[in-house]
XYZ file of C-alpha atoms in Angstrom:
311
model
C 126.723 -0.115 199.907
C 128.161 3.407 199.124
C 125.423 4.024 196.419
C 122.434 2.138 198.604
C 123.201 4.133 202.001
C 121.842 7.788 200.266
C 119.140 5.767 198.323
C 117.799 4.291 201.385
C 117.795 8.681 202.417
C 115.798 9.801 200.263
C 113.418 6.761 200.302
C 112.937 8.205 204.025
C 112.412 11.515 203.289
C 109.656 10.852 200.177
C 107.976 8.247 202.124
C 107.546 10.956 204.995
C 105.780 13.292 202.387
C 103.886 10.457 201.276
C 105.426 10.709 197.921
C 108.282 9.434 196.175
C 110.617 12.000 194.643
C 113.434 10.601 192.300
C 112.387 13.374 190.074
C 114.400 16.645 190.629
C 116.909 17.579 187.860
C 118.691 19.295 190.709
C 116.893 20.928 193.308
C 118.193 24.064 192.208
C 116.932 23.823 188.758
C 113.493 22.350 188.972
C 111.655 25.238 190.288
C 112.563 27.555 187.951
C 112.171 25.311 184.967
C 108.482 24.109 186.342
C 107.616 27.324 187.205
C 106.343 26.911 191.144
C 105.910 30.013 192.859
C 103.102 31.750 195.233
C 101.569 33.580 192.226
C 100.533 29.650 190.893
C 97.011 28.714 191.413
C 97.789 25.576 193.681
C 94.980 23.316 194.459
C 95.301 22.273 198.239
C 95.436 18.638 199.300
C 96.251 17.382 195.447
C 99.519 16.190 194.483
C 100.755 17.956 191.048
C 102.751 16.159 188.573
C 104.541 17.593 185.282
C 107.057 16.300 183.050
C 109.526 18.793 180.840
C 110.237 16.959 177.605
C 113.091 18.647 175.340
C 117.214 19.617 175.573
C 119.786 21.195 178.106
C 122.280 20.749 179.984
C 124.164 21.497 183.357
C 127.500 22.103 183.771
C 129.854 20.458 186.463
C 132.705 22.770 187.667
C 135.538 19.806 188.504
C 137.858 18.129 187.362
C 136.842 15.317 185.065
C 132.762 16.523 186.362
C 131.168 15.192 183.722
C 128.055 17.448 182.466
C 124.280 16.038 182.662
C 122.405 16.672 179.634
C 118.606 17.400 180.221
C 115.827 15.505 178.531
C 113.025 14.627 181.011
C 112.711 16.538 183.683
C 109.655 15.443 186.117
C 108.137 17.585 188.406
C 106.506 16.422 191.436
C 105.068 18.791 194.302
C 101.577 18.623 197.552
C 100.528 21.694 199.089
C 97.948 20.993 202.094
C 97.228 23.778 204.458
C 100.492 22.935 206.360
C 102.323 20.285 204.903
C 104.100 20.645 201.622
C 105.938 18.785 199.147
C 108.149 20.624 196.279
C 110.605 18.738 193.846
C 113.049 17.329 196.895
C 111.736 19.694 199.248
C 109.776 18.356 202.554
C 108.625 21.157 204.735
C 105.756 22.453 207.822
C 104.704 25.908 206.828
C 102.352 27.785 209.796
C 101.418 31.162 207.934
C 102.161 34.142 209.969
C 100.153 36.874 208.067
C 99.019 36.524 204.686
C 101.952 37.685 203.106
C 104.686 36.028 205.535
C 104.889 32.340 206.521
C 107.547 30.268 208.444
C 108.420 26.786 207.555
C 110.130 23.997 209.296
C 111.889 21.743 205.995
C 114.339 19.065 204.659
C 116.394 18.694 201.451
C 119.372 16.984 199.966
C 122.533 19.084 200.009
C 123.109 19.832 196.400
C 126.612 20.117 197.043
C 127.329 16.649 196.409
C 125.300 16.349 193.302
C 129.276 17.288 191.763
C 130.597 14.146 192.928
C 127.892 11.698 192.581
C 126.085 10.026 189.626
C 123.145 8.348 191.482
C 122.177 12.009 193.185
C 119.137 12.876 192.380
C 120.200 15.883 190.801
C 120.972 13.641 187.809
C 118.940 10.696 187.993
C 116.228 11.047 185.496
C 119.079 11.814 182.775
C 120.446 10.129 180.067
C 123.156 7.910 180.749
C 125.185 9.359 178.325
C 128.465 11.631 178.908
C 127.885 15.081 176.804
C 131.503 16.468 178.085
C 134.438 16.364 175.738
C 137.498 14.608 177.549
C 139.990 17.186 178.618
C 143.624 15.074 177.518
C 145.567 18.164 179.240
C 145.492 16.895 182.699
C 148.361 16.834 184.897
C 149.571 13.123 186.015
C 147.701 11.558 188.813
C 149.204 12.765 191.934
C 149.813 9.077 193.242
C 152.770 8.968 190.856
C 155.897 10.353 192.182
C 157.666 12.868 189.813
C 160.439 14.924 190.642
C 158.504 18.646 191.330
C 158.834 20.578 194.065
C 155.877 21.055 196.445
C 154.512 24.204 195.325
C 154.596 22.719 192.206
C 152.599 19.824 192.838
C 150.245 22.496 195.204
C 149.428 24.001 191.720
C 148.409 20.986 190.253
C 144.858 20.506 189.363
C 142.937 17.206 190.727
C 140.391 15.138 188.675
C 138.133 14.032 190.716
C 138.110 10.702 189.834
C 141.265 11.120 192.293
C 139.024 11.809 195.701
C 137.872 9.811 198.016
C 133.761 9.675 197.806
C 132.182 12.691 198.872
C 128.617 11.706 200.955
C 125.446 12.645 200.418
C 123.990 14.909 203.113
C 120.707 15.824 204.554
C 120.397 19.704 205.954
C 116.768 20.704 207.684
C 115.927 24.069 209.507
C 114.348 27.104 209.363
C 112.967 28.800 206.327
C 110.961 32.206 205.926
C 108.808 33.426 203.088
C 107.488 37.171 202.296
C 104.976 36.949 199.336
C 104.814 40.595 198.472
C 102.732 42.398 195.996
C 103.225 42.300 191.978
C 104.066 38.602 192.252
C 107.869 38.829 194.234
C 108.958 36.573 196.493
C 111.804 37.037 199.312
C 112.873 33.635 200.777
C 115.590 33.110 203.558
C 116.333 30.158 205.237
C 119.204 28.468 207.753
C 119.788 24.938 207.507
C 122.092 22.572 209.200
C 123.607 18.909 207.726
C 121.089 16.302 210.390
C 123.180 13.175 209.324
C 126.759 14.778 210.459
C 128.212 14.034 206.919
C 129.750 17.394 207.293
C 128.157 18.712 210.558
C 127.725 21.749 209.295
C 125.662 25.085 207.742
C 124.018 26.517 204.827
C 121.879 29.504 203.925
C 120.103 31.378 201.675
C 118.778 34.603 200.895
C 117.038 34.398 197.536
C 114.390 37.104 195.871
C 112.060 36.573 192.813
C 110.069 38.428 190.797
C 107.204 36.958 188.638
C 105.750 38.972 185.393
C 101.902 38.478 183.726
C 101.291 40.184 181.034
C 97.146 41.408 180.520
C 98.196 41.829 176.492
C 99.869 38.405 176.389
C 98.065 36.452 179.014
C 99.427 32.722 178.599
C 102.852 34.110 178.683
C 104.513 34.139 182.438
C 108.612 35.397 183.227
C 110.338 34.571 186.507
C 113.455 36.209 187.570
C 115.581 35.354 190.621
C 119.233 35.929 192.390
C 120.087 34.042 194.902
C 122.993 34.319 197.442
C 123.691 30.775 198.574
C 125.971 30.915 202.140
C 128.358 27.844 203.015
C 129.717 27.229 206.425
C 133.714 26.196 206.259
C 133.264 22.690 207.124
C 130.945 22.367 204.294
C 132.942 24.070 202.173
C 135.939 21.855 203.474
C 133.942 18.866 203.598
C 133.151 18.674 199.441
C 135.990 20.758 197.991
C 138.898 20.696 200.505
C 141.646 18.122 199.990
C 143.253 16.205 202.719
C 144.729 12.701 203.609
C 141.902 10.977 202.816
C 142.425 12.433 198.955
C 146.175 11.597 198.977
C 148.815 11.534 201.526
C 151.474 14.331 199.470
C 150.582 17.167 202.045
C 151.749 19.836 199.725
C 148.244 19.052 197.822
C 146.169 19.568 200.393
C 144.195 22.556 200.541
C 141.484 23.581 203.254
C 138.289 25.761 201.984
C 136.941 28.181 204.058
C 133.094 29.304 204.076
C 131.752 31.963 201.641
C 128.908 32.674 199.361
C 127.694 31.186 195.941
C 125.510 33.769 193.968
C 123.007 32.775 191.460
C 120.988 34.097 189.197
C 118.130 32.698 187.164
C 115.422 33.657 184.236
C 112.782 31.371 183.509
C 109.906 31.694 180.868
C 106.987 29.685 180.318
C 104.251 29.994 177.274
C 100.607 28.109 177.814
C 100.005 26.121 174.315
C 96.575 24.744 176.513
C 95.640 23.661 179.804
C 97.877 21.452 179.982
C 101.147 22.004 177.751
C 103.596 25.315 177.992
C 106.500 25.686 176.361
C 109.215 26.463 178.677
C 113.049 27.881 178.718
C 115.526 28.518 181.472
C 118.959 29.640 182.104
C 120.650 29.580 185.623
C 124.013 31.018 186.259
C 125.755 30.183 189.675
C 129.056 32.142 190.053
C 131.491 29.994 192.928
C 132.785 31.814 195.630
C 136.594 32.000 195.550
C 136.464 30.024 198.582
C 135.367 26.902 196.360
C 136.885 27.961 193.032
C 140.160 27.934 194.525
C 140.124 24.226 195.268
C 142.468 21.963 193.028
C 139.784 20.120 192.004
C 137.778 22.761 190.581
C 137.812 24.085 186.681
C 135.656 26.324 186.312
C 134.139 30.039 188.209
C 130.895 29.009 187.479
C 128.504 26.162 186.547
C 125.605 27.109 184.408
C 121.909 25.254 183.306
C 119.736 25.618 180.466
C 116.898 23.845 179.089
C 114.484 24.731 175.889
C 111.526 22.365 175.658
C 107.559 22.001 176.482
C 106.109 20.875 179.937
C 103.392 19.019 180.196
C 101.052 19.382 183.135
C 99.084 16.743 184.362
């Protein structure tokens, strides 16, 4: 029931578009790797479909996260004059001026994409475990050794060892400036709808798009992001409390703070309808997160090297 309850979600929100969107390699990855932006020629009232065919992977931060390796990637996205659809994203966008628009959308929290298989961040990947098992963890914290409590407070926590971590639905507020030159300045506020974690996210992300008149079929994005968490998001994922385990000196509370990404993406036209394409994404944590027991790493990153086909 665990695994059909967010199903059933997102089977809402696709219907709602009028699409259905199992497709997103995480959120966070797909536009970069299919290359949406502003700049695109974007025929209104059509739906848009692509498929990325080659190798990457994306790393997961925890524990025992086990890293998805990239091989199909699908690509799924509507513009109409209002309404628009974008790899997981479901949105109301009432243009202001030319240049600035305002948008009223929905997405999955990609927050939990760390702690679930079946979230779409992973589900078009091969069911396959690329990660090398780590035989230098510490004993599972449900046996009692003799240690003292700031020894077991120092302990890390596979995360195998949590109790299930929800998936969540945010919606809000979102604000676009299309400037000149092909950049982009996005910033949006969005709040969990489904009280999973009854609580707020933001982001403040600019990108820069390059065409070059000497090299025409050959397009670069570039784009850092500053990704905000509330605390009881931050809390909600990566804190640990009794329902984790009940040795209180492992318990740790996260506050907010802010993820920072950054992301280059380059695609090559081979014809009208296959590019090659290659992307790396770097998201540093914010110590707020990375000093959770359950996480490894400072960072998670993506890449993929393959072709996209456009159809």
């Amino acid at each position: 029931m665990k695994i059909l309850t967010p199903i059933l979600l997102l089977l809402c929100v696709t219907l709602t578009a009028k699409a259905t969107d199992l497709s997103q390699v995480a959120a966070i990855e797909s536009s970069s790797l299919h290359n949406h932006s502003h700049a695109d020629l974007v025929e209104l009232g059509q739906w848009n479909f692509a498929i990325g065919l080659g190798y990457g992977r994306r790393t997961n931060p925890l524990y025992e996260g086990k890293d998805t390796p990239l091989y199909l990637i699908p690509s799924i996205s509507y513009y109409d004059e209002h309404l628009f659809f974008d790899d997981g994203v479901l949105g109301y966008s009432i243009e202001i001026t030319p240049q600035l628009s305002i948008s009223a959308i929905t997405q999955l929290n990609t927050h939990a994409a760390n702690f679930s298989r079946w979230h779409p961040s992973n589900f078009f990947v091969a069911q396959t475990n690329s990660a090398v098992t780590d035989n230098k963890f510490l004993p599972s914290l449900d046996v009692i050794y003799p240690q003292t409590d700031e020894e077991v407070s120092e302990q890390p926590i596979n995360v195998s060892e949590l109790a299930d971590r929800e998936w969540a639905l945010d919606a809000g507020v979102q604000l676009n400036y299309f400037g000149h030159s092909d950049w982009m300045l996005q910033v949006n506020l969005l709040h969990d709808i489904l009280n999973v974690y009854n609580g707020f996210n933001g982001q403040l992300k600019l990108e820069k798009a390059w065409r070059f008149s000497s090299l025409p079929p050959l397009s670069i994005k570039l784009s850092g992001t500053l990704d905000w968490h509330s605390q009881k998001l931050a809390n909600y994922y990566y804190g640990i409390g009794e329902r984790d385990t009940q040795l209180t000196a492992s318990h740790f509370t996260a506050d907010s703070g802010i993820n920072r990404t950054l992301c280059i993406s380059a695609n090559y036209h081979l014809s009208s309808n296959w590019r090659a394409a290659v992307s790396y994404r770097l998201t540093t944590l914010d110590s707020s997160i990375k000093q959770s027991p359950m996480v490894r790493d400072d960072h998670s990153d993506t890449f993929f090297v393959g072709t996209t086909y456009d159809f």
